[in-house]
Tab-separated table of C-alpha atoms in Angstrom:
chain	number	residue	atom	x	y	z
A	1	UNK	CA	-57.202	-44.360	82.567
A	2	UNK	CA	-58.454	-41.436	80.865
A	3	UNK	CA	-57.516	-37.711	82.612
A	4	UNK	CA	-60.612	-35.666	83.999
A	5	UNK	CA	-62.171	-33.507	81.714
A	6	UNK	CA	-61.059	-29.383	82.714
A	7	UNK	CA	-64.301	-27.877	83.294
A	8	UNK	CA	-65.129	-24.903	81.625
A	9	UNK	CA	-64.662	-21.660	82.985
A	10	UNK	CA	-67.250	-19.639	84.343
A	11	UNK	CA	-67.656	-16.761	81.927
A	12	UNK	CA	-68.609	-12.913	83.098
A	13	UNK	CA	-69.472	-9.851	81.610
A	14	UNK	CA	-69.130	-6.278	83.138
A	15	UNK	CA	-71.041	-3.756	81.338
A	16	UNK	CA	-70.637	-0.520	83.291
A	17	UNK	CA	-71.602	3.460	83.230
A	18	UNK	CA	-74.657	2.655	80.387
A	19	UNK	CA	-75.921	6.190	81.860
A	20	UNK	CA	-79.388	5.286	80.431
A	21	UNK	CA	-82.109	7.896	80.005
A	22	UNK	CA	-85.930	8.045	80.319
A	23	UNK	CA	-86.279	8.678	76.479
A	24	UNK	CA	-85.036	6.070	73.740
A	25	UNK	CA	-83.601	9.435	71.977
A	26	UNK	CA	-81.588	10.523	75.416
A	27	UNK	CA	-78.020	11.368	74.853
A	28	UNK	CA	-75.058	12.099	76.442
A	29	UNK	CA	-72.188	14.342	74.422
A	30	UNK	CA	-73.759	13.606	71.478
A	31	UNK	CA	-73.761	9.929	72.143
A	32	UNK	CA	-77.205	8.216	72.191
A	33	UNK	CA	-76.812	5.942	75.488
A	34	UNK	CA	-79.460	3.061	74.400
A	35	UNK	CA	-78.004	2.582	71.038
A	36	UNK	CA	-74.227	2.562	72.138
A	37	UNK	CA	-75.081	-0.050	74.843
A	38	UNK	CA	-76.864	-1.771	72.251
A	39	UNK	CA	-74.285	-2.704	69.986
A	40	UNK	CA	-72.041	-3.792	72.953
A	41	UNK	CA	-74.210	-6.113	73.973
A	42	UNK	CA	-73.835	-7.260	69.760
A	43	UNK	CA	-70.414	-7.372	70.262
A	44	UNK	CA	-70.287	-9.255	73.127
A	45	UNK	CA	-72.410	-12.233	71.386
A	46	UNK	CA	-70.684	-11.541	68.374
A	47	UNK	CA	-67.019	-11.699	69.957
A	48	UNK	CA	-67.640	-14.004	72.841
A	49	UNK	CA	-71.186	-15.517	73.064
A	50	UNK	CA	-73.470	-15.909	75.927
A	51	UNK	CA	-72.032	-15.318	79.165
A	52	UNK	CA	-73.085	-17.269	82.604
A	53	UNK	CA	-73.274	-13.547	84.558
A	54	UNK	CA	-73.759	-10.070	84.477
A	55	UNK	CA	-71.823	-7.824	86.343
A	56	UNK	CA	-73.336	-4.225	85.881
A	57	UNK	CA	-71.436	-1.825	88.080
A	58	UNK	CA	-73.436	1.640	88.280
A	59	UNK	CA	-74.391	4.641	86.397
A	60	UNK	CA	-76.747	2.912	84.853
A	61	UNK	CA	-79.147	5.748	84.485
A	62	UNK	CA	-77.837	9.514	83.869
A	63	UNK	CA	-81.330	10.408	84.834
A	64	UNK	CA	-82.604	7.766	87.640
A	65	UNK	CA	-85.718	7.237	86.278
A	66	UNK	CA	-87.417	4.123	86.479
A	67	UNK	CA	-87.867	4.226	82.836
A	68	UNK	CA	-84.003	4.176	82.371
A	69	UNK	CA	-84.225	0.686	84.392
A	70	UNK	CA	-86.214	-0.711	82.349
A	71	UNK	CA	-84.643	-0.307	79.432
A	72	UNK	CA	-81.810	-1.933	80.773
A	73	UNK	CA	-83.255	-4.911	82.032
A	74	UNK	CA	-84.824	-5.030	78.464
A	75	UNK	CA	-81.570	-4.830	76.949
A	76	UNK	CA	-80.323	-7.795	79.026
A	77	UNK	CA	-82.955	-9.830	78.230
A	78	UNK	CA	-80.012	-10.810	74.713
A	79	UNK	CA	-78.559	-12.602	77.250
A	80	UNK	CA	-80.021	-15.744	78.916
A	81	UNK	CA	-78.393	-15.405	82.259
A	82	UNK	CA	-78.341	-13.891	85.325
A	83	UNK	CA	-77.163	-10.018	86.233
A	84	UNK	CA	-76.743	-7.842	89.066
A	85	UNK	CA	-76.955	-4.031	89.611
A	86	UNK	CA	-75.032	-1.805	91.518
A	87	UNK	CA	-75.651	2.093	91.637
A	88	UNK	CA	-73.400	4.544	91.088
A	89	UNK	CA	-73.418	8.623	91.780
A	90	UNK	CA	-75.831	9.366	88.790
A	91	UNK	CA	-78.449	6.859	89.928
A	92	UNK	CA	-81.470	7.052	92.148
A	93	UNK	CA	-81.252	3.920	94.282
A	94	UNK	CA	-84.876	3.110	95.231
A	95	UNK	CA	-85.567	3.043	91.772
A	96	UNK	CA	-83.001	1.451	90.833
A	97	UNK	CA	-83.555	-1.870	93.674
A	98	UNK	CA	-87.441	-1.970	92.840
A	99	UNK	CA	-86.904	-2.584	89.293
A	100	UNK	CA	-83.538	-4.624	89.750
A	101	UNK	CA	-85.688	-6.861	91.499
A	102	UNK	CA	-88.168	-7.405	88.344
A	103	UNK	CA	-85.014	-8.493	86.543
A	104	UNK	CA	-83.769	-10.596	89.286
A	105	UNK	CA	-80.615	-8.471	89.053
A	106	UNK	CA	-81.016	-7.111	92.801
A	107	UNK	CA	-78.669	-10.228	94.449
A	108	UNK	CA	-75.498	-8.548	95.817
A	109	UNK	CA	-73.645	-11.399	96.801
A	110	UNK	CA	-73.329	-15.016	94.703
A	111	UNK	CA	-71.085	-18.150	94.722
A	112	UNK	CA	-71.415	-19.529	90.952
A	113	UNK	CA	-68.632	-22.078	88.978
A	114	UNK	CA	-66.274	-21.725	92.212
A	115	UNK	CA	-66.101	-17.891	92.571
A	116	UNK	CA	-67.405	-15.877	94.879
A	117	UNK	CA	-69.106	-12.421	93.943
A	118	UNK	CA	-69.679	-9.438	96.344
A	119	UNK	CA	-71.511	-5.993	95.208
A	120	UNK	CA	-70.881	-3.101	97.125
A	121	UNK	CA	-72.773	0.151	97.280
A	122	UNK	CA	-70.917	2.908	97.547
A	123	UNK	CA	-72.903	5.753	96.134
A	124	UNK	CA	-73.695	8.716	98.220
A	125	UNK	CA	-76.923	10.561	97.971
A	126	UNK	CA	-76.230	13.671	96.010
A	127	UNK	CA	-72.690	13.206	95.782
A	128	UNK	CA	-70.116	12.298	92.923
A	129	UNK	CA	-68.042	10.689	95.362
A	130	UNK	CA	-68.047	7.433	96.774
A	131	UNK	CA	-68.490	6.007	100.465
A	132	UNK	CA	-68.927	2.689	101.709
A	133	UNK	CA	-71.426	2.616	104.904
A	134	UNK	CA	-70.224	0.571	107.949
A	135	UNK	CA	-73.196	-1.751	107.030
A	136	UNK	CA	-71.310	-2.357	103.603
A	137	UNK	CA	-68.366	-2.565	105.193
A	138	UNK	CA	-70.056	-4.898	107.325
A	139	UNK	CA	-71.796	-7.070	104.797
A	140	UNK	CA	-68.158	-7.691	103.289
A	141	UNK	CA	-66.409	-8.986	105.820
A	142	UNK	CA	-69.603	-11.144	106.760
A	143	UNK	CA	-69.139	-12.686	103.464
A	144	UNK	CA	-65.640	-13.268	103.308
A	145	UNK	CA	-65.438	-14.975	106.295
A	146	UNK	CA	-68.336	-17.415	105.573
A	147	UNK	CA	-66.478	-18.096	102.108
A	148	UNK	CA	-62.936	-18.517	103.150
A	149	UNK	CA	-61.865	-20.780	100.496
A	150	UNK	CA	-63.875	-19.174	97.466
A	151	UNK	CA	-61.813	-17.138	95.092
A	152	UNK	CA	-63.778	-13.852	95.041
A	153	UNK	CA	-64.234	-10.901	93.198
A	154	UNK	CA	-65.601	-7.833	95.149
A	155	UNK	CA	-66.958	-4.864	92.522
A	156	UNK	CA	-68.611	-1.377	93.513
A	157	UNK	CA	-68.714	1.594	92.007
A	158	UNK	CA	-66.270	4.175	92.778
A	159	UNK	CA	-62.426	3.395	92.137
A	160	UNK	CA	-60.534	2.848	95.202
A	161	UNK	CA	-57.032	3.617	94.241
A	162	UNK	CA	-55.453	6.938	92.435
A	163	UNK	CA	-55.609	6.579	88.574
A	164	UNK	CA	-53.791	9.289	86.047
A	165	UNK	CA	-57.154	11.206	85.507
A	166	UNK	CA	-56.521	14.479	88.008
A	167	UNK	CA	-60.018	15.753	87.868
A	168	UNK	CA	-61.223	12.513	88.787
A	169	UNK	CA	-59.288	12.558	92.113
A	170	UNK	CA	-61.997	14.017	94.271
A	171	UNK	CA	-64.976	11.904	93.300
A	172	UNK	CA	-63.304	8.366	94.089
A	173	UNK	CA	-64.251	6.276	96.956
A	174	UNK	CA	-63.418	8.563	99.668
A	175	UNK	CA	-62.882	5.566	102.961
A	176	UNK	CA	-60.752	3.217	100.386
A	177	UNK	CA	-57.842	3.271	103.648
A	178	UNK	CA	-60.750	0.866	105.435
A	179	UNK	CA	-61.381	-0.413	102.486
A	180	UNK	CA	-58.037	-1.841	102.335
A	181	UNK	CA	-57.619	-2.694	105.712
A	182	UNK	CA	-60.086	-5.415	105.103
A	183	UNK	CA	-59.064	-6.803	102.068
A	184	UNK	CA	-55.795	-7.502	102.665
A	185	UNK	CA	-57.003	-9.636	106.314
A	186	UNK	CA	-58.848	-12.174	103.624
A	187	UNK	CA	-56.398	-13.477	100.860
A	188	UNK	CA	-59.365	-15.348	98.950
A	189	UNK	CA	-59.636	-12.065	97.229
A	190	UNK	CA	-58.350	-12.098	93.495
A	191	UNK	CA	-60.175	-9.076	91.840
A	192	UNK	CA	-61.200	-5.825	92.777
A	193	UNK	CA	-63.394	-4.399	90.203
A	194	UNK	CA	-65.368	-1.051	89.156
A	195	UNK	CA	-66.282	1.377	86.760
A	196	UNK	CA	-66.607	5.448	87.166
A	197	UNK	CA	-63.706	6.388	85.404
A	198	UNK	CA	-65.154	5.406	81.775
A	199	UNK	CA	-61.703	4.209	81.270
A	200	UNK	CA	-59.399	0.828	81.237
A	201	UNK	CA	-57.657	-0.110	84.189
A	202	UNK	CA	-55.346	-2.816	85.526
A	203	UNK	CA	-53.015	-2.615	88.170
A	204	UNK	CA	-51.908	-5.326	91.538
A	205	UNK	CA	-51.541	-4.454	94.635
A	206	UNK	CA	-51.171	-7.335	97.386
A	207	UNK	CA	-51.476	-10.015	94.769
A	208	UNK	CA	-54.997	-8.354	94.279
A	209	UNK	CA	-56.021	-7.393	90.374
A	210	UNK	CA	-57.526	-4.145	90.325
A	211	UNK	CA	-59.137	-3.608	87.123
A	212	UNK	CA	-61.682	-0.958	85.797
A	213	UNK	CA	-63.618	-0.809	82.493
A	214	UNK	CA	-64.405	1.355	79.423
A	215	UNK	CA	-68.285	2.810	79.837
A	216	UNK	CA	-70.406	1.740	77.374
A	217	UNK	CA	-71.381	5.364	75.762
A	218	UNK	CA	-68.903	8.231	76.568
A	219	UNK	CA	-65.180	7.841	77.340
A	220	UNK	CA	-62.718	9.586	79.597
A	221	UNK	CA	-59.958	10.576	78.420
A	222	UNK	CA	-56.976	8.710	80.042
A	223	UNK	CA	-54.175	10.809	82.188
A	224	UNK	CA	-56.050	14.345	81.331
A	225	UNK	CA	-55.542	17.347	83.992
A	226	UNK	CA	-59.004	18.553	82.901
A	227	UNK	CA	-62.570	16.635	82.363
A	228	UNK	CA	-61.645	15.396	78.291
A	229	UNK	CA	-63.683	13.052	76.545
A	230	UNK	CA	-61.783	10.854	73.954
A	231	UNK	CA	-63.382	9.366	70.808
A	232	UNK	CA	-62.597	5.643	71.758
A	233	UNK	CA	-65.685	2.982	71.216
A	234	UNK	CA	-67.558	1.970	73.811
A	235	UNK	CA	-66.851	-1.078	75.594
A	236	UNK	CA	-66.959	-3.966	78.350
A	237	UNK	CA	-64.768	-6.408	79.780
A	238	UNK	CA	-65.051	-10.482	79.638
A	239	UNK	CA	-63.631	-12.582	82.307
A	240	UNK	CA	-63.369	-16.532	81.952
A	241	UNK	CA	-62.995	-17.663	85.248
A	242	UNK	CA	-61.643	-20.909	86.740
A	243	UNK	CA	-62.649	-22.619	90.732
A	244	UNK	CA	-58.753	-22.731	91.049
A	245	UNK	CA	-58.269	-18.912	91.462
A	246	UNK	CA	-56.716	-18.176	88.060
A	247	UNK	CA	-58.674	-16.351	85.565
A	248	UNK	CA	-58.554	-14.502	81.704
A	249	UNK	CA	-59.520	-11.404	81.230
A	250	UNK	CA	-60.191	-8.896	78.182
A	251	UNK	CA	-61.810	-5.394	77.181
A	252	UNK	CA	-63.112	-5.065	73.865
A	253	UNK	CA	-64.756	-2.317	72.490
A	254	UNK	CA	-67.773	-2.127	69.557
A	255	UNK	CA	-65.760	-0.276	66.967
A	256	UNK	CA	-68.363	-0.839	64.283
A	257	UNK	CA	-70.565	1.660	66.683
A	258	UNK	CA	-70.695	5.117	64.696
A	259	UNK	CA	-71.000	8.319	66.606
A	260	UNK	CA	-70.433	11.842	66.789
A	261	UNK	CA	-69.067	12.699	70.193
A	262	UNK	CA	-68.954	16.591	71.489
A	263	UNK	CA	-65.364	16.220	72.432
A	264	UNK	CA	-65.778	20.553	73.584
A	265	UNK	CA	-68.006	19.648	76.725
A	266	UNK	CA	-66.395	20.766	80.305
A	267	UNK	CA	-68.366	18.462	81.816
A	268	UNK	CA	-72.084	15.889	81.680
């Protein structure tokens, strides 16, 4: 008797914090935000290949302009799978949702090669912090108790834990305590995931991996007192994904990508 083939594991890319502009030229710190995302994407089907999904977790346009949008769903169209868009505090949300949903990227929750996958908004109109609404709050638990045996990941936007950045303190998700409190009641949970903090990422808490990824144009510059910049690549992180529960996972960075960053800024 011959053993069962191990099927392959589901393989996802989160691209996060693109911070995409109206023009082609836009920039941020001296960093043109089309062509940076640009050669991650290379990278990624350089390094890795086609993945099966998408994850792309806010800030995806500095501006909010629809134009911005586009360009990213253009962008994605190297890929031949699925995504799905999340807003974050630079983004203009009904823009954002009309054109997600040309792309097909507008889906906020999806079960796909035994995982479960939850998108939460927590952007606040106006604000650099983040929030989640008792309807997200709502929508959460509504999916993780339909899915009780599903290994999930649940992403969104702002980072719900302290990280070593101090000026970044303030503009996290500002209700992470309820946050928490439902989390822990469903154990299917593996991965808590986000962006914001243009920075890696990994800690556990619970048994629950909470990981956060490099943006790809600018990045922040990691245990700073004061808003730094640091001349790393930009990046993205790869997961390879297994029905059991267990799971891989990597950030890599397109260090082939030439820039000249204006590491004087206070702020963008």
């Amino acid at each position: 008797m011959t053993s069962k083939e191990t099927a392959r594991p589901l393989r996802v890319l989160q691209l996060t914090d693109p911070h995409l502009m109206a023009s082609a030229d836009g920039a941020l710190l001296g960093v043109n935000t089309r062509d940076s995302l640009n050669a991650v994407i290379a990278e990624v089907l350089a390094s890795h290949g086609q993945p099966d999904l998408i994850l792309a977790t806010g800030d995806l346009a500095q501006d909010g302009s629809e134009e911005a949008y586009c360009a990213l769903g253009e962008s994605f169209t190297a890929f031949n799978c699925a995504s799905a868009w999340i807003a974050g505090n630079h983004d203009k949300v009904p823009s954002l949702k009309e054109v997600a949903a040309r792309y097909g990227a507008n889906r906020r929750h999806l079960v796909q090669g035994g995982w479960q996958f939850i998108l939460l908004d927590s952007s606040v109109p106006g604000k650099v912090h983040g929030e989640l609404a008792e309807s997200e709050l709502g929508f959460l638990v509504q999916m993780l108790e339909q899915n009780p045996d599903v290994p999930t990941l649940v992403t969104l936007h702002h980072h719900p834990v302290d990280i070593d950045t101090d000026w970044m303190a303030d503009i996290g998700l500002k209700n992470r305590e309820e946050f928490w409190q439902l989390i822990d009641r469903f154990p299917q949970v593996k991965i808590v995931l986000w962006g914001h903090i243009h920075q890696t990422f990994e800690q556990q808490r619970n048994g629950v991996h909470l990981l956060a990824t490099p943006s790809t144009c600018i990045q922040f510059t990691s245990g700073s007192r004061k808003f730094s910049v640091d001349d790393l690549a930009p990046g993205y992180r790869w997961f390879e994904l297994q029905a059991s529960g267990d799971f891989t996972t990597e950030v890599c960075r397109a260090r082939s990508f030439e820039f000249e960053l204006d590491q004087n800024s206070t702020g963008y």
